[in-house]
Short mmCIF file of C-alpha atoms in Angstrom, two decimals:
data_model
loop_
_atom_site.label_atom_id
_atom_site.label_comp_id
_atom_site.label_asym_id
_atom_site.label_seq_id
_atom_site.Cartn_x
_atom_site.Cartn_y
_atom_site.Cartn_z
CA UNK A 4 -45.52 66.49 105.04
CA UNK A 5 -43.81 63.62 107.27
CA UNK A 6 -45.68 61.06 109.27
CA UNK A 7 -44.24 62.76 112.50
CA UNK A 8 -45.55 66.34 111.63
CA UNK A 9 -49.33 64.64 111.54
CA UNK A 10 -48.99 63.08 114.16
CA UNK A 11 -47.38 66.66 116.32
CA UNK A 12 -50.41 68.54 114.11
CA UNK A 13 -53.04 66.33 115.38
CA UNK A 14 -52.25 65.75 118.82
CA UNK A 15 -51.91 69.20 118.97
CA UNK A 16 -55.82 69.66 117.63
CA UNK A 17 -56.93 66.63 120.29
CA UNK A 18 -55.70 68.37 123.21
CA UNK A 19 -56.39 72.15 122.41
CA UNK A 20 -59.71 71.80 123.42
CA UNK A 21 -58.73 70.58 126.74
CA UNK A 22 -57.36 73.73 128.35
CA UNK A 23 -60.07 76.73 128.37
CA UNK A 24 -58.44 79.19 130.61
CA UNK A 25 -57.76 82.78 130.55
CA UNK A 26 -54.18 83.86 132.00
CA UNK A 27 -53.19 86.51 134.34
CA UNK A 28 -50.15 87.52 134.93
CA UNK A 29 -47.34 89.59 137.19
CA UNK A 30 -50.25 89.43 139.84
CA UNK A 31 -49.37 90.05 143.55
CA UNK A 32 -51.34 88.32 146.18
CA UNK A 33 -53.60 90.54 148.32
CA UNK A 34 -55.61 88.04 150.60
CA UNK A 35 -56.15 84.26 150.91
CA UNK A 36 -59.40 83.01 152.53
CA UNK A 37 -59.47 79.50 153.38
CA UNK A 38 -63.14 77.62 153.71
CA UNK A 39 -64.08 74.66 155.90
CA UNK A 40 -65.46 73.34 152.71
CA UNK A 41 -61.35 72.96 151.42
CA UNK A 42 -61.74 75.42 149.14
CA UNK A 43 -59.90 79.09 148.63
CA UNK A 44 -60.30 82.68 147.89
CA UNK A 45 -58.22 84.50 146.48
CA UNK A 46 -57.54 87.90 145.75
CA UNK A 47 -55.14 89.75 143.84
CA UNK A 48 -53.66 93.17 142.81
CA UNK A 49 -55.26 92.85 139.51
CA UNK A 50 -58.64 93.75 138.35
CA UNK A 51 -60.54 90.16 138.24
CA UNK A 52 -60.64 88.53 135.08
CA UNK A 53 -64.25 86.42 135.09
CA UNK A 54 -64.39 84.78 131.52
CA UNK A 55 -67.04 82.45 132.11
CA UNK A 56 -69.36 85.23 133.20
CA UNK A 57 -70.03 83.97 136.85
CA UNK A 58 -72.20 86.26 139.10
CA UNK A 59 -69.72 87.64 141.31
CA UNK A 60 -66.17 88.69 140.43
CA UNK A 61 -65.49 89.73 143.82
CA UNK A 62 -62.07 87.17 144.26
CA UNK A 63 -61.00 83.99 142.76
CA UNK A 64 -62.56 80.72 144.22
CA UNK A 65 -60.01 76.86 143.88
CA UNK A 66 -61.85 74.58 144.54
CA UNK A 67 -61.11 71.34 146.89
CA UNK A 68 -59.47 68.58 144.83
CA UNK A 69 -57.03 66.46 145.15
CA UNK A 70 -54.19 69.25 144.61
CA UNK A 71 -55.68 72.05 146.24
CA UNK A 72 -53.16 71.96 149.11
CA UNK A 73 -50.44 72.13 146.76
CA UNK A 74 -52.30 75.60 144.78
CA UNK A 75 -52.27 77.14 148.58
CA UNK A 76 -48.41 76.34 149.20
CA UNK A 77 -47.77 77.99 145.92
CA UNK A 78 -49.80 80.80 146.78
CA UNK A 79 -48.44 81.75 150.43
CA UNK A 80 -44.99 81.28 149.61
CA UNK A 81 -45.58 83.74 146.58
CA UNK A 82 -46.94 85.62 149.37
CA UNK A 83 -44.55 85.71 151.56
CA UNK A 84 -41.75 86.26 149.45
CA UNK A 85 -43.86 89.12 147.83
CA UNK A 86 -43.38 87.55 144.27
CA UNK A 87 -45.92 87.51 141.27
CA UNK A 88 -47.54 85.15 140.35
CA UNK A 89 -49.28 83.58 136.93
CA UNK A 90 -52.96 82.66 137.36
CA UNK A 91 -55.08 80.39 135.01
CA UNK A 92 -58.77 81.58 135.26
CA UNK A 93 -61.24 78.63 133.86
CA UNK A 94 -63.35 79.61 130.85
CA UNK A 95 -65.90 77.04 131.59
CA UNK A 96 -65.92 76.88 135.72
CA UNK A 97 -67.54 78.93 138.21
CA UNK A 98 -67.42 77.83 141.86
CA UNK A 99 -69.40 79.45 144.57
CA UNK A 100 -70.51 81.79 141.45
CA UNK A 101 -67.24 83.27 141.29
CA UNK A 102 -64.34 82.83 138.72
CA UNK A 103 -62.33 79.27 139.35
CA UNK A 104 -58.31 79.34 139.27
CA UNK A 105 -57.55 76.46 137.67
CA UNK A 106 -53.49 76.93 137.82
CA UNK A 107 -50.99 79.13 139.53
CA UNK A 108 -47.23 79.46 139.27
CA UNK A 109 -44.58 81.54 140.65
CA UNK A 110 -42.76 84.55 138.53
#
């Protein structure tokens, strides 16, 4: 085994345990709730996926962070243009006790 194929093999090990997330996908967008806090609800056409076991899986909560505003422009443009979208679910995060998006992308 070559030097580079480590070094791709255990880089690869380091950083799986980063990402915990559970993905949904071809989801339309049903409702977006915005909080005074900064963060967002969301709600989808898809039963809600709550891997981390958090007491309510009633929507999705984002939290506020630094690229929270960019999650919501992704998710009223999908909106609007009635596309799907991709949603990462967090493993490991609940927020408000509901399930934490943690990623979300256009189809």
């Amino acid at each position: 085994m070559s030097l580079k194929n480590i070094t791709v093999i255990a880089v690869s090990i380091l950083f799986s345990g980063f990402v915990h997330a559970t993905e949904i996908t071809n989801a339309s967008i049903t409702k977006v709730q915005t909080y005074t806090s900064g963060a967002i609800g969301l709600y989808t056409d898809k039963a809600i996926s709550n891997p981390k076991s958090c007491n309510s899986s009633a929507k999705y909560i984002i939290e506020d962070n630094s690229g929270t505003n960019n999650v919501l422009s992704v998710l009223l443009a999908a909106k609007m243009a009635g596309k799907k979208v991709t949603l990462q679910v967090s493993d490991s995060i609940c927020t408000f006790n509901y399930p934490t998006v943690i990623r979300a992308d256009i189809e």
